[in-house]
XYZ file of N, CA and C in Angstrom:
276
model
N 67.104 -59.473 171.829
C 66.949 -59.735 170.460
C 68.402 -59.920 169.834
N 68.612 -61.085 169.221
C 69.904 -61.389 168.627
C 69.855 -61.195 167.098
N 70.796 -60.568 166.554
C 70.861 -60.462 165.071
C 71.366 -61.828 164.647
N 71.087 -62.186 163.342
C 71.597 -63.419 162.781
C 73.097 -63.555 162.843
N 73.717 -62.379 162.533
C 75.166 -62.269 162.552
C 75.721 -62.573 163.957
N 75.057 -62.085 165.035
C 75.589 -62.351 166.410
C 75.418 -63.818 166.716
N 74.373 -64.469 166.344
C 74.085 -65.891 166.627
C 75.202 -66.718 165.889
N 75.512 -66.377 164.712
C 76.645 -67.057 163.955
C 77.927 -66.836 164.710
N 78.145 -65.633 165.133
C 79.387 -65.323 165.795
C 79.558 -66.152 167.076
N 78.483 -66.208 167.856
C 78.451 -67.029 169.145
C 78.728 -68.494 168.801
N 78.050 -69.000 167.806
C 78.248 -70.449 167.421
C 79.732 -70.668 166.958
N 80.290 -69.774 166.222
C 81.672 -69.921 165.776
C 82.625 -69.875 166.990
N 82.368 -69.108 167.983
C 83.219 -69.004 169.171
C 83.152 -70.422 169.899
N 82.002 -71.006 170.001
C 81.834 -72.302 170.609
C 82.610 -73.357 169.785
N 82.502 -73.332 168.491
C 83.206 -74.307 167.561
C 84.761 -74.130 167.739
N 85.188 -72.905 167.802
C 86.673 -72.672 167.921
C 87.214 -73.246 169.263
N 86.301 -73.192 170.275
C 86.720 -73.715 171.595
C 86.469 -75.190 171.693
N 85.766 -75.730 170.753
C 85.373 -77.171 170.860
C 84.510 -77.526 172.011
N 83.621 -76.604 172.399
C 82.827 -76.765 173.627
C 81.396 -77.196 173.412
N 80.928 -77.198 172.179
C 79.578 -77.680 171.873
C 78.479 -76.870 172.564
N 77.324 -77.504 172.909
C 76.209 -76.934 173.489
C 76.496 -76.246 174.837
N 77.289 -76.900 175.707
C 77.627 -76.307 176.974
C 78.450 -74.998 176.787
N 79.276 -74.974 175.778
C 80.011 -73.816 175.438
C 79.081 -72.694 175.003
N 78.139 -72.967 174.230
C 77.163 -71.984 173.838
C 76.508 -71.381 175.061
N 76.108 -72.242 175.964
C 75.451 -71.726 177.251
C 76.376 -70.842 178.020
N 77.606 -71.246 178.137
C 78.661 -70.442 178.871
C 78.913 -69.092 178.197
N 78.983 -69.100 176.846
C 79.156 -67.799 176.154
C 77.991 -66.873 176.401
N 76.764 -67.410 176.277
C 75.617 -66.584 176.475
C 75.495 -66.083 177.954
N 75.795 -66.956 178.899
C 75.751 -66.532 180.295
C 76.744 -65.397 180.573
N 77.989 -65.497 180.025
C 79.003 -64.452 180.170
C 78.497 -63.183 179.509
N 77.953 -63.328 178.265
C 77.524 -62.109 177.582
C 76.361 -61.424 178.287
N 75.435 -62.170 178.839
C 74.216 -61.574 179.378
C 74.240 -61.412 180.866
N 75.213 -61.727 181.547
C 75.313 -61.707 182.994
C 74.930 -60.298 183.540
N 75.683 -59.250 183.197
C 75.340 -57.900 183.653
C 73.989 -57.453 183.231
N 73.598 -57.715 182.026
C 72.267 -57.377 181.549
C 71.122 -57.991 182.305
N 71.330 -59.286 182.681
C 70.353 -60.015 183.395
C 70.024 -59.331 184.709
N 71.046 -58.714 185.392
C 70.782 -58.081 186.617
C 70.341 -56.631 186.490
N 70.827 -56.007 185.389
C 70.550 -54.555 185.191
C 69.121 -54.401 184.578
N 68.784 -55.228 183.665
C 67.516 -54.991 182.960
C 66.257 -54.830 183.786
N 66.078 -55.558 184.829
C 64.853 -55.372 185.694
C 64.911 -53.971 186.384
N 66.035 -53.287 186.502
C 66.072 -52.027 187.131
C 65.977 -50.798 186.215
N 65.919 -51.088 184.876
C 65.863 -50.055 183.910
C 64.426 -49.692 183.553
N 64.038 -48.508 183.978
C 62.650 -48.012 183.626
C 62.461 -47.885 182.153
N 61.411 -48.381 181.659
C 60.968 -48.209 180.284
C 61.724 -49.068 179.312
N 62.469 -50.097 179.727
C 63.249 -50.910 178.858
C 62.332 -51.589 177.805
N 62.610 -51.402 176.568
C 61.848 -51.929 175.444
C 62.428 -53.218 175.076
N 63.751 -53.334 174.825
C 64.397 -54.541 174.405
C 65.925 -54.364 174.537
N 66.625 -55.484 174.495
C 68.074 -55.490 174.389
C 68.430 -56.074 173.028
N 69.320 -55.468 172.333
C 69.748 -55.955 171.023
C 71.220 -56.363 171.111
N 71.507 -57.557 170.554
C 72.878 -58.095 170.496
C 73.354 -58.016 169.057
N 74.379 -57.348 168.713
C 74.908 -57.272 167.375
C 76.394 -57.475 167.423
N 76.996 -57.774 166.241
C 78.444 -57.932 166.066
C 78.952 -56.582 165.583
N 80.003 -56.069 166.202
C 80.643 -54.825 165.760
C 82.114 -55.033 165.634
N 82.838 -54.221 164.933
C 84.260 -54.295 164.806
C 84.870 -53.742 166.079
N 85.872 -54.465 166.624
C 86.540 -54.079 167.821
C 87.508 -52.973 167.406
N 87.359 -51.733 167.949
C 88.201 -50.582 167.606
C 89.579 -50.786 168.286
N 89.703 -51.507 169.343
C 90.970 -51.725 170.091
C 91.916 -52.761 169.498
N 91.306 -53.734 168.854
C 92.058 -54.897 168.246
C 91.697 -55.036 166.747
N 92.592 -54.744 165.889
C 92.338 -54.818 164.453
C 91.971 -56.234 164.041
N 91.128 -56.334 163.050
C 90.640 -57.638 162.531
C 89.991 -58.534 163.524
N 89.403 -57.874 164.531
C 88.633 -58.669 165.570
C 87.265 -58.082 165.737
N 86.293 -58.899 165.881
C 84.950 -58.468 166.162
C 84.587 -58.696 167.628
N 83.476 -58.077 168.033
C 83.004 -58.317 169.415
C 81.485 -58.162 169.347
N 80.892 -58.621 170.417
C 79.423 -58.554 170.574
C 79.152 -57.296 171.366
N 78.064 -56.607 170.963
C 77.640 -55.350 171.638
C 76.228 -55.497 172.018
N 75.850 -55.176 173.243
C 74.506 -55.149 173.721
C 73.972 -53.794 173.812
N 72.869 -53.477 173.156
C 72.251 -52.095 173.241
C 70.935 -52.284 173.964
N 70.807 -51.492 175.059
C 69.555 -51.501 175.827
C 68.706 -50.310 175.291
N 67.585 -50.613 174.821
C 66.676 -49.564 174.155
C 65.563 -49.291 175.180
N 65.462 -47.943 175.479
C 64.542 -47.567 176.489
C 63.494 -46.589 175.856
N 62.268 -46.678 176.274
C 61.181 -45.861 175.730
C 61.391 -44.402 176.093
N 60.998 -43.489 175.193
C 61.182 -42.071 175.454
C 60.350 -41.559 176.641
N 59.258 -42.220 176.965
C 58.430 -41.731 178.097
C 59.100 -41.910 179.388
N 60.177 -42.755 179.485
C 60.863 -42.937 180.754
C 61.896 -41.985 181.010
N 62.159 -41.064 180.038
C 63.297 -40.057 180.167
C 62.746 -38.702 179.749
N 63.403 -37.697 180.251
C 62.991 -36.321 179.950
C 63.364 -35.942 178.463
N 64.354 -36.525 177.972
C 64.827 -36.126 176.600
C 63.897 -36.768 175.582
N 63.772 -36.108 174.427
C 62.988 -36.704 173.282
C 63.763 -37.795 172.621
N 63.012 -38.774 172.118
C 63.557 -39.874 171.358
C 63.817 -41.096 172.254
N 64.306 -42.131 171.633
C 64.607 -43.393 172.402
C 66.010 -43.333 172.814
N 66.256 -43.622 174.110
C 67.571 -43.623 174.692
C 68.131 -45.040 174.445
N 69.407 -45.064 174.102
C 70.160 -46.316 173.937
C 71.429 -46.316 174.699
N 71.589 -47.336 175.574
C 72.794 -47.521 176.361
C 73.478 -48.694 175.828
N 74.793 -48.622 175.489
C 75.516 -49.706 174.897
C 76.517 -50.320 175.881
N 76.639 -51.608 175.875
C 77.747 -52.292 176.521
C 78.272 -53.336 175.562
N 79.547 -53.699 175.716
C 80.008 -54.688 174.777
C 80.939 -55.694 175.453
N 81.140 -56.751 174.736
C 81.939 -57.910 175.262
C 82.764 -58.369 174.056
N 84.022 -58.319 174.191
C 84.911 -58.687 173.013
C 84.985 -60.188 172.915
N 85.326 -60.629 171.699
C 85.426 -62.095 171.357
C 86.438 -62.715 172.315
N 87.509 -62.048 172.621
C 88.513 -62.633 173.490
C 88.038 -62.933 174.847
N 86.979 -62.282 175.330
C 86.470 -62.472 176.703
C 85.531 -63.573 176.744
N 84.684 -63.751 175.652
C 83.640 -64.727 175.650
C 84.163 -66.135 175.249
């Protein structure tokens, strides 16, 4: 699931690179590569959420973050488990 802000961010990255639709595909492939292989192995995965967050390592820079949301039934702890991974704008 992509937030509206993350889709805008991805489109802006493609425009900055002057890559057009192929660039969008490349950015999405880079962003989702690890998730594409990890997701089938995660028990109880409900969804993956892509959002834009502020990069704590680089001032005035944002990055995309993927949160994998897992159902509580697949874990012993109560509540929904969330595992986060991120990809900075400089990488995509």
